[in-house]
Tab-separated table of C-alpha atoms and ligand atoms in Angstrom:
chain	number	residue	atom	x	y	z
A	690	MET	CA	125.537	58.816	118.229
A	691	SER	CA	124.147	62.204	119.129
A	692	THR	CA	124.955	65.022	116.806
A	693	SER	CA	123.974	67.689	119.208
A	694	ALA	CA	127.034	67.915	121.310
A	695	SER	CA	126.767	71.111	123.296
A	696	VAL	CA	130.365	72.200	123.485
A	697	GLY	CA	132.473	73.592	120.627
A	698	ILE	CA	133.635	76.652	118.689
A	699	SER	CA	131.545	79.735	118.601
A	700	ASP	CA	134.026	82.032	116.818
A	701	LEU	CA	137.220	81.650	114.799
A	702	SER	CA	139.567	84.495	113.821
A	703	PHE	CA	142.848	84.295	111.936
A	704	ALA	CA	145.911	86.490	111.502
A	705	THR	CA	149.215	86.293	109.621
A	706	THR	CA	152.254	88.355	109.191
A	707	HIS	CA	153.020	91.362	107.112
A	708	TYR	CA	155.301	89.670	104.681
A	709	ALA	CA	155.159	86.555	102.418
A	710	LEU	CA	157.792	84.807	100.237
A	711	ASP	CA	156.732	83.281	96.978
A	712	HIS	CA	158.183	79.838	96.484
A	713	ALA	CA	159.335	80.767	93.002
A	714	VAL	CA	161.888	83.099	94.719
A	715	LEU	CA	163.116	80.268	96.962
A	716	ALA	CA	163.202	77.789	94.038
A	717	GLU	CA	165.396	80.131	91.967
A	718	ARG	CA	167.730	80.558	94.917
A	719	LEU	CA	167.920	76.831	95.561
A	720	GLY	CA	168.232	75.975	91.799
A	721	VAL	CA	165.167	73.730	91.794
A	722	ASP	CA	162.054	73.570	89.592
A	723	ARG	CA	159.460	75.716	91.188
A	724	ASP	CA	156.811	72.928	90.561
A	725	LYS	CA	158.772	70.946	93.190
A	726	PHE	CA	157.234	73.317	95.670
A	727	TYR	CA	154.051	74.463	93.827
A	728	ILE	CA	152.997	70.859	92.939
A	729	GLY	CA	155.476	68.412	94.777
A	730	ILE	CA	154.909	69.736	98.320
A	731	GLY	CA	151.824	71.903	97.505
A	732	GLN	CA	153.157	75.277	98.691
A	733	GLU	CA	152.983	78.551	96.671
A	734	ARG	CA	153.928	81.122	99.312
A	735	MET	CA	154.743	81.284	102.971
A	736	SER	CA	154.177	84.038	105.501
A	737	VAL	CA	157.374	85.553	107.061
A	738	ALA	CA	157.388	87.611	110.200
A	739	ALA	CA	158.560	91.220	109.881
A	740	ALA	CA	161.362	92.394	112.233
A	741	ASP	CA	158.668	93.694	114.663
A	742	GLU	CA	156.420	90.765	114.642
A	743	ASP	CA	156.336	87.538	116.749
A	744	ILE	CA	153.776	85.080	118.072
A	745	VAL	CA	152.318	87.711	120.467
A	746	THR	CA	151.752	90.263	117.787
A	747	ILE	CA	149.892	87.818	115.470
A	748	ALA	CA	148.028	86.199	118.309
A	749	ALA	CA	146.750	89.635	119.497
A	750	ALA	CA	145.535	90.421	115.921
A	751	ALA	CA	143.699	87.067	115.687
A	752	ALA	CA	142.078	87.321	119.286
A	753	LYS	CA	141.121	90.953	119.210
A	754	PRO	CA	138.199	90.622	116.728
A	755	ILE	CA	136.777	87.911	119.084
A	756	ILE	CA	137.035	90.163	122.084
A	757	ASP	CA	135.375	93.015	120.012
A	758	ARG	CA	132.490	90.847	119.108
A	759	HIS	CA	131.879	89.010	122.295
A	760	GLY	CA	133.406	91.132	125.057
A	761	VAL	CA	135.220	89.339	127.818
A	762	ASP	CA	132.373	88.232	130.051
A	763	GLY	CA	132.613	84.540	130.828
A	764	ILE	CA	136.232	84.129	129.500
A	765	ARG	CA	137.795	82.727	132.650
A	766	THR	CA	140.532	80.700	130.822
A	767	VAL	CA	142.971	81.544	128.093
A	768	LEU	CA	145.001	78.764	126.585
A	769	PHE	CA	147.845	79.785	124.259
A	770	ALA	CA	149.334	76.922	122.193
A	771	THR	CA	152.660	77.535	120.681
A	772	GLU	CA	156.030	76.023	119.930
A	773	THR	CA	157.528	79.397	119.135
A	774	GLY	CA	157.374	80.569	122.775
A	775	VAL	CA	159.012	84.069	123.558
A	776	ASP	CA	159.772	83.110	127.178
A	777	GLN	CA	160.668	79.900	129.102
A	778	SER	CA	158.531	80.984	132.036
A	779	LYS	CA	155.859	83.573	131.263
A	780	ALA	CA	152.887	82.569	129.208
A	781	ALA	CA	152.803	84.485	125.922
A	782	ALA	CA	149.104	85.283	126.456
A	783	LEU	CA	149.885	87.350	129.439
A	784	TYR	CA	151.236	90.012	127.041
A	785	LEU	CA	147.733	90.146	125.497
A	786	HIS	CA	146.145	91.501	128.653
A	787	SER	CA	147.597	95.009	127.974
A	788	LEU	CA	147.286	94.665	124.145
A	789	ILE	CA	143.677	93.506	123.758
A	790	GLY	CA	142.247	93.820	127.229
A	791	LEU	CA	141.880	90.289	128.638
A	792	PRO	CA	140.106	89.888	132.002
A	793	ASN	CA	142.090	89.701	135.159
A	794	ALA	CA	139.772	87.050	136.653
A	795	ALA	CA	141.137	84.384	134.351
A	796	ARG	CA	143.727	81.567	134.323
A	797	VAL	CA	146.235	82.092	131.482
A	798	VAL	CA	148.495	79.205	130.468
A	799	GLU	CA	150.860	78.400	127.518
A	800	LEU	CA	150.638	74.846	126.140
A	801	LYS	CA	153.330	72.966	124.124
A	802	GLN	CA	153.448	69.845	122.210
A	803	ALA	CA	154.670	70.743	118.665
A	804	CYS	CA	151.976	71.168	116.263
A	805	TYR	CA	149.372	69.431	118.379
A	806	GLY	CA	149.127	72.047	121.124
A	807	GLY	CA	146.123	73.838	119.691
A	808	THR	CA	144.085	70.650	119.748
A	809	ALA	CA	145.184	70.071	123.448
A	810	GLY	CA	143.894	73.689	124.165
A	811	LEU	CA	140.487	72.971	122.414
A	812	GLN	CA	139.957	69.653	124.263
A	813	PHE	CA	141.019	71.091	127.621
A	814	ALA	CA	138.618	73.995	126.978
A	815	ALA	CA	135.836	71.498	126.226
A	816	GLY	CA	136.502	69.822	129.543
A	817	LEU	CA	136.361	72.998	131.512
A	818	ILE	CA	133.017	74.066	129.868
A	819	ALA	CA	131.578	70.604	130.398
A	820	ARG	CA	132.114	71.176	134.255
A	821	ASP	CA	130.591	74.763	134.004
A	822	PRO	CA	128.672	75.617	130.807
A	823	SER	CA	128.779	79.372	131.709
A	824	HIS	CA	132.587	79.182	131.337
A	825	LYS	CA	134.113	80.417	127.875
A	826	VAL	CA	137.701	79.637	126.965
A	827	LEU	CA	139.745	81.652	124.483
A	828	VAL	CA	142.005	79.281	122.732
A	829	ILE	CA	144.895	80.717	120.695
A	830	ALA	CA	147.256	78.764	118.378
A	831	ALA	CA	150.094	80.863	117.026
A	832	ASP	CA	153.450	79.907	115.513
A	833	ILE	CA	156.241	81.017	113.365
A	834	ALA	CA	157.799	77.983	111.551
A	835	LYS	CA	161.465	78.471	110.880
A	836	TYR	CA	164.101	76.017	109.463
A	837	GLU	CA	167.644	76.581	108.381
A	838	ILE	CA	168.503	78.292	105.237
A	839	ASP	CA	169.128	75.887	102.273
A	840	THR	CA	167.673	72.803	103.968
A	841	PRO	CA	164.753	70.639	102.775
A	842	GLY	CA	162.634	72.111	105.533
A	843	GLU	CA	163.139	75.623	104.380
A	844	PRO	CA	160.237	75.719	101.860
A	845	THR	CA	157.873	74.451	104.654
A	846	GLN	CA	158.115	77.570	106.746
A	847	GLY	CA	155.200	79.924	107.439
A	848	ALA	CA	153.345	81.809	110.221
A	849	ALA	CA	149.838	82.318	111.453
A	850	ALA	CA	147.573	82.653	114.555
A	851	VAL	CA	144.131	81.335	114.967
A	852	ALA	CA	142.012	82.215	117.926
A	853	MET	CA	138.893	80.308	118.896
A	854	LEU	CA	136.213	81.067	121.330
A	855	VAL	CA	135.111	77.777	122.905
A	856	THR	CA	131.709	77.700	124.575
A	857	ALA	CA	128.592	75.750	125.382
A	858	ASP	CA	125.793	75.739	122.811
A	859	PRO	CA	128.368	76.701	120.152
A	860	SER	CA	127.673	78.680	116.974
A	861	ILE	CA	130.032	77.183	114.522
A	862	ILE	CA	131.208	73.575	115.398
A	863	ALA	CA	129.717	71.242	117.997
A	864	LEU	CA	132.337	68.902	119.031
A	865	ASP	CA	131.691	65.104	119.454
A	866	PRO	CA	132.713	63.744	122.823
A	867	GLN	CA	134.578	60.854	121.231
A	868	SER	CA	138.179	61.333	120.497
A	869	GLY	CA	140.981	59.034	119.270
A	870	LEU	CA	144.494	59.413	120.792
A	871	TYR	CA	147.980	58.169	119.958
A	872	SER	CA	151.317	59.196	121.420
A	873	ALA	CA	154.883	57.762	121.099
A	874	ASP	CA	158.458	58.856	121.617
A	875	ILE	CA	159.659	59.700	118.086
A	876	MET	CA	162.518	62.127	117.043
A	877	ASP	CA	161.040	63.317	113.809
A	878	PHE	CA	161.055	67.025	114.512
A	879	TRP	CA	162.259	69.018	117.608
A	880	ARG	CA	163.800	72.312	118.508
A	881	PRO	CA	166.442	72.275	121.541
A	882	ASN	CA	166.131	75.325	123.799
A	883	TYR	CA	169.453	76.800	122.406
A	884	ARG	CA	168.130	76.882	118.790
A	885	THR	CA	165.887	79.239	116.956
A	886	GLU	CA	165.323	76.864	114.081
A	887	ALA	CA	163.614	73.553	114.276
A	888	ILE	CA	165.502	70.255	113.303
A	889	VAL	CA	163.505	67.913	111.183
A	890	ASP	CA	164.000	64.534	109.720
A	891	GLY	CA	161.466	65.073	106.948
A	892	LYS	CA	161.016	61.547	105.684
A	893	THR	CA	160.610	60.191	109.245
A	894	SER	CA	158.114	62.798	110.054
A	895	VAL	CA	155.991	62.066	106.950
A	896	ASN	CA	155.881	58.383	107.918
A	897	ALA	CA	155.365	59.103	111.602
A	898	TYR	CA	152.381	61.400	110.821
A	899	GLN	CA	150.685	58.810	108.664
A	900	LYS	CA	151.074	56.050	111.271
A	901	ALA	CA	149.939	58.324	114.077
A	902	ALA	CA	146.886	59.319	112.140
A	903	GLU	CA	146.021	55.719	111.470
A	904	GLU	CA	146.444	54.766	115.160
A	905	ALA	CA	144.411	57.763	116.328
A	906	TRP	CA	141.599	56.700	113.966
A	907	ASN	CA	141.741	53.220	115.254
A	908	ASP	CA	141.401	54.549	118.755
A	909	TYR	CA	138.515	56.958	117.759
A	910	ARG	CA	136.690	53.812	116.462
A	911	ARG	CA	137.433	51.917	119.696
A	912	GLN	CA	135.866	54.860	121.642
A	913	GLY	CA	132.655	54.599	119.625
A	914	GLY	CA	133.526	57.151	116.993
A	915	ARG	CA	131.647	57.530	113.646
A	916	ASP	CA	132.154	55.663	110.418
A	917	LEU	CA	134.686	56.817	107.777
A	918	GLY	CA	131.836	57.467	105.383
A	919	ASP	CA	130.036	59.902	107.753
A	920	PHE	CA	132.415	62.863	107.169
A	921	ALA	CA	131.723	65.615	104.582
A	922	ALA	CA	135.361	66.704	104.870
A	923	PHE	CA	138.659	66.055	106.804
A	924	CYS	CA	140.719	68.863	108.276
A	925	TYR	CA	144.314	67.684	108.603
A	926	HIS	CA	147.368	69.352	110.224
A	927	GLN	CA	149.262	70.689	107.098
A	928	PRO	CA	153.133	71.213	107.482
A	929	PHE	CA	152.749	71.446	103.738
A	930	THR	CA	149.479	70.788	101.966
A	931	LYS	CA	150.781	67.686	100.144
A	932	MET	CA	151.012	66.029	103.582
A	933	ALA	CA	147.259	66.183	104.088
A	934	TYR	CA	146.761	64.299	100.734
A	935	LYS	CA	149.381	61.715	101.679
A	936	ALA	CA	147.820	61.230	105.071
A	937	HIS	CA	144.235	60.990	103.788
A	938	LYS	CA	145.217	58.373	101.097
A	939	HIS	CA	147.074	56.440	103.863
A	940	LEU	CA	144.095	56.481	106.176
A	941	LEU	CA	141.700	55.292	103.461
A	942	GLU	CA	143.923	52.529	102.304
A	943	SER	CA	144.638	51.470	105.942
A	944	GLN	CA	140.907	50.834	106.182
A	945	GLY	CA	140.806	48.789	102.957
A	946	ARG	CA	139.158	51.658	101.016
A	947	THR	CA	140.192	52.798	97.507
A	948	ALA	CA	141.714	56.213	97.483
A	949	GLU	CA	140.700	57.754	94.224
A	950	PRO	CA	142.279	61.243	93.572
A	951	GLU	CA	138.894	62.877	92.997
A	952	ALA	CA	137.487	61.493	96.200
A	953	ILE	CA	140.509	62.802	98.198
A	954	GLU	CA	140.257	66.135	96.458
A	955	ALA	CA	136.549	66.331	97.484
A	956	ALA	CA	137.358	65.407	101.080
A	957	ILE	CA	140.270	67.780	101.715
A	958	GLY	CA	140.802	70.116	98.729
A	959	LYS	CA	139.161	73.184	100.178
A	960	THR	CA	140.829	72.834	103.533
A	961	THR	CA	144.237	73.410	101.835
A	962	THR	CA	143.824	76.772	100.150
A	963	TYR	CA	144.960	79.038	102.949
A	964	ASN	CA	147.781	76.787	104.065
A	965	ARG	CA	148.943	76.688	100.502
A	966	THR	CA	149.791	80.369	100.671
A	967	VAL	CA	150.406	80.841	104.439
A	968	GLY	CA	152.721	77.834	104.839
A	969	ASN	CA	153.141	75.862	108.021
A	970	SER	CA	151.785	77.602	111.141
A	971	TYR	CA	152.395	74.508	113.428
A	972	THR	CA	149.630	74.733	116.060
A	973	ALA	CA	147.317	76.864	113.948
A	974	SER	CA	147.639	74.864	110.782
A	975	LEU	CA	144.712	72.387	111.296
A	976	TYR	CA	142.440	75.276	112.320
A	977	LEU	CA	143.487	77.347	109.309
A	978	GLY	CA	142.364	74.344	107.226
A	979	LEU	CA	139.000	74.414	109.055
A	980	LEU	CA	138.728	78.162	108.382
A	981	ALA	CA	139.487	77.744	104.649
A	982	LEU	CA	136.823	75.035	104.412
A	983	LEU	CA	134.113	77.060	106.163
A	984	ASP	CA	134.923	80.197	104.078
A	985	GLN	CA	134.646	78.350	100.791
A	986	ALA	CA	132.322	75.387	101.076
A	987	GLU	CA	128.745	75.581	100.104
A	988	ASP	CA	126.377	75.060	102.933
A	989	LEU	CA	127.886	72.743	105.453
A	990	THR	CA	124.954	73.003	107.942
A	991	ASP	CA	124.662	69.751	109.858
A	992	LYS	CA	127.507	68.214	107.955
A	993	VAL	CA	130.095	66.214	110.061
A	994	LEU	CA	133.739	67.142	109.813
A	995	ALA	CA	136.729	65.093	110.798
A	996	PHE	CA	139.808	66.687	112.510
A	997	VAL	CA	143.215	64.966	112.369
A	998	SER	CA	145.757	66.721	114.634
A	999	TYR	CA	149.505	65.810	114.664
A	1000	GLY	CA	152.368	67.133	116.622
A	1001	SER	CA	155.866	65.648	115.999
A	1002	GLY	CA	157.433	63.905	118.862
A	1003	ALA	CA	154.644	62.761	118.666
A	1004	VAL	CA	150.971	63.071	119.605
A	1005	ALA	CA	147.989	62.680	117.370
A	1006	GLU	CA	144.291	63.043	117.903
A	1007	PHE	CA	141.285	62.203	115.662
A	1008	PHE	CA	138.190	63.934	116.634
A	1009	SER	CA	134.924	65.144	114.918
A	1010	GLY	CA	132.199	67.723	115.102
A	1011	THR	CA	129.051	68.907	113.431
A	1012	VAL	CA	128.613	72.227	111.648
A	1013	VAL	CA	125.891	74.232	113.396
A	1014	SER	CA	122.958	75.721	111.646
A	1015	GLY	CA	123.494	79.498	111.098
A	1016	TYR	CA	127.293	79.148	111.193
A	1017	THR	CA	127.831	81.366	108.134
A	1018	GLU	CA	126.720	84.391	110.187
A	1019	HIS	CA	129.639	83.862	112.453
A	1020	LEU	CA	132.401	83.551	109.875
A	1021	ARG	CA	135.069	86.214	109.004
A	1022	THR	CA	135.629	85.244	105.404
A	1023	GLU	CA	136.394	88.797	104.177
A	1024	ALA	CA	138.881	89.526	106.935
A	1025	ASN	CA	140.593	86.188	106.449
A	1026	ARG	CA	141.126	86.801	102.796
A	1027	ALA	CA	142.255	90.280	103.418
A	1028	ALA	CA	144.887	89.077	105.800
A	1029	ILE	CA	146.261	86.860	103.227
A	1030	ASP	CA	145.871	89.159	100.289
A	1031	SER	CA	147.419	92.244	102.011
A	1032	ARG	CA	150.796	90.678	102.648
A	1033	GLU	CA	153.851	92.288	101.127
A	1034	LEU	CA	155.955	90.101	98.921
A	1035	LEU	CA	159.626	89.884	99.909
A	1036	ASP	CA	162.650	89.657	97.677
A	1037	TYR	CA	165.183	87.038	98.549
A	1038	ASP	CA	167.668	89.362	100.175
A	1039	HIS	CA	165.100	90.839	102.639
A	1040	TYR	CA	163.835	87.379	103.498
A	1041	ARG	CA	167.327	86.291	104.267
A	1042	GLN	CA	168.005	89.331	106.447
A	1043	LEU	CA	164.857	88.684	108.382
A	1044	HIS	CA	165.695	84.971	108.698
A	1045	GLU	CA	169.168	85.677	110.090
A	1046	ALA	CA	168.259	88.409	112.488
A	1047	GLN	CA	168.926	87.458	116.137
A	1048	ALA	CA	167.249	88.825	119.295
A	1049	PRO	CA	169.537	90.865	121.475
A	1050	VAL	CA	170.825	89.210	124.634
A	1051	ASP	CA	172.779	92.026	126.378
A	1052	GLY	CA	169.726	93.475	128.262
A	1053	LYS	CA	170.289	96.958	126.811
A	1054	TYR	CA	167.640	98.969	125.050
A	1055	HIS	CA	166.934	97.807	121.454
A	1056	ALA	CA	164.219	99.536	119.418
A	1057	THR	CA	162.819	97.338	116.792
A	1058	VAL	CA	162.777	98.328	113.126
A	1059	SER	CA	159.240	99.484	112.222
A	1060	GLU	CA	157.974	97.272	109.369
A	1061	THR	CA	154.515	95.655	110.069
A	1062	SER	CA	151.229	97.197	108.970
A	1063	ARG	CA	149.358	94.753	111.332
A	1064	PRO	CA	147.590	96.048	114.374
A	1065	TYR	CA	150.293	95.130	116.927
A	1066	ARG	CA	154.119	95.233	116.978
A	1067	LEU	CA	157.002	94.352	119.172
A	1068	ALA	CA	158.382	97.989	119.695
A	1069	ALA	CA	161.642	97.156	121.609
A	1070	ILE	CA	163.511	94.786	123.875
A	1071	SER	CA	164.848	96.429	126.892
A	1072	GLY	CA	166.216	94.968	130.178
A	1073	HIS	CA	165.392	91.592	128.659
A	1074	LYS	CA	161.705	92.521	128.441
A	1075	ARG	CA	159.664	92.601	125.316
A	1076	ILE	CA	157.715	95.829	124.902
A	1077	TYR	CA	154.632	95.635	122.591
A	1078	GLU	CA	152.469	98.488	121.117
A	1079	SER	CA	149.502	98.991	119.038
A	1080	VAL	CA	150.189	100.314	115.476
B	1710	COA	N1	157.399	68.894	89.872
B	1710	COA	C1	156.454	68.272	90.666
B	1710	COA	N2	156.797	67.512	91.750
B	1710	COA	C2	158.104	67.447	92.087
B	1710	COA	C3	159.212	67.990	91.291
B	1710	COA	C4	158.694	68.821	90.178
B	1710	COA	N3	159.592	69.437	89.423
B	1710	COA	N4	160.247	67.728	91.886
B	1710	COA	C5	160.110	67.037	92.969
B	1710	COA	N5	158.721	66.824	93.104
B	1710	COA	C6	158.013	66.082	94.118
B	1710	COA	C7	158.666	64.756	94.663
B	1710	COA	O1	158.304	63.774	93.747
B	1710	COA	C8	158.008	64.596	95.951
B	1710	COA	O2	156.790	64.166	95.862
B	1710	COA	P1	156.272	62.873	96.785
B	1710	COA	O3	156.452	63.195	98.230
B	1710	COA	O4	154.806	62.752	96.390
B	1710	COA	O5	157.077	61.655	96.381
B	1710	COA	C9	157.935	65.986	96.487
B	1710	COA	O6	158.067	66.817	95.279
B	1710	COA	C10	159.020	66.434	97.477
B	1710	COA	O7	160.265	66.130	96.892
B	1710	COA	P2	161.370	65.516	97.832
B	1710	COA	O8	162.614	65.197	97.022
B	1710	COA	O9	160.862	64.381	98.757
B	1710	COA	O10	161.705	66.803	98.709
B	1710	COA	P3	162.721	67.048	99.907
B	1710	COA	O11	163.691	65.910	100.127
B	1710	COA	O12	163.335	68.344	99.570
B	1710	COA	O13	161.804	67.116	101.207
B	1710	COA	C11	160.027	67.398	102.753
B	1710	COA	C12	160.501	67.406	101.258
B	1710	COA	C13	158.561	67.733	102.833
B	1710	COA	C14	160.374	66.013	103.452
B	1710	COA	C15	160.911	68.585	103.427
B	1710	COA	O14	160.494	69.820	102.903
B	1710	COA	C16	160.609	68.654	104.894
B	1710	COA	O15	161.444	67.935	105.615
B	1710	COA	N6	159.692	69.453	105.432
B	1710	COA	C17	159.452	69.505	106.833
B	1710	COA	C18	158.386	68.396	107.169
B	1710	COA	C19	157.740	68.721	108.454
B	1710	COA	O16	157.293	69.841	108.634
B	1710	COA	N7	157.494	67.670	109.273
B	1710	COA	C20	157.085	67.961	110.567
B	1710	COA	C21	155.616	68.043	110.781
B	1710	COA	S1	154.731	66.689	110.317
């Protein structure tokens, strides 16, 4: 198989919210041992959106550094994956035009399939670039994961955006053409239009994820994909980081391999460090895992990575790519760490207040409380329109 695929990721940028909640605070409130969260589900903190943040503000913060570095020349498509849409009709990325200066000569679309949407964007982008290698695609995955208070899903909330510049002759990851697919009608996680919080059947979703990953792997092999032993690391979707460990163990055992804890840690440990403190970022989560790996691993040049994408409902995809020589020059390690380290920790009452806040529906002018220190904020909602500004 060729390792010189010529389409892939040339830049990756990440943003998260102003606030975070430590899981010790939640454990105390729920009356459970904090290690149930720290160890049992593998989560220490989760990002929480301020009153003046949403997917548009964090997406703009993630995408702006890419525009600053590369300009907009050649970007003729913008794909915004989210399951936390702010509008049923208008694509969230259209708000980015005025915030970060996207080109007018572009198609701009929102994609949805739970946590899988970012991968759909990446693969659709690869197809467009295969047709015209001068074409660049800005793919943005941004979500704010929200479950009901005092439910098992509550500790698996979080928020982040990852923006990717997808191009020919990529600078960071060259994608393999082979891809393994799986989809089935499963009610493991969903959010009806009238709800702001997702509904999850946690145990069903854990099992559905593992089966879907296995089936996607089987299809990847049928498509002529690589051997299991070829991969230097595996980047999984991480609704909570323990899920990646469960899924990798399941995948190895389904192929008749032994799943020693040390081998699993070597294959996925570094991919979990950002997710462990950011929480579930739905569409962005897999790519946050990739960022964490690239930022921490010793030289990955020419190493092959596996990607396991899962979106409840459910769609899974197993794909792969090779890390490109010189990739470290294109990373944003310092900015990524700063985005995480600069979050302000919430107390329980403030978290609860943010969680319970509802968007106004009366069409009157409502200024938004000024909280975020991030570059963009939702300033007001007026006449049913969302008004954004730079901070
Ligand atoms: N110390 C260490 N581990 C502990 C512990 C403690 N004090 N107390 C419990 N644990 C472990 C449990 O043994 C369990 O581990 P295991 O999964 O390896 O068996 C883990 O912590 C979770 O405990 P559990 O009782 O299963 O938690 P829960 O019923 O509260 O639910 C989830 C956990 C993950 C199912 C729930 O948070 C959820 O539904 N999250 C959403 C899932 C999701 O996002 N799905 C959609 C996308 S795939």
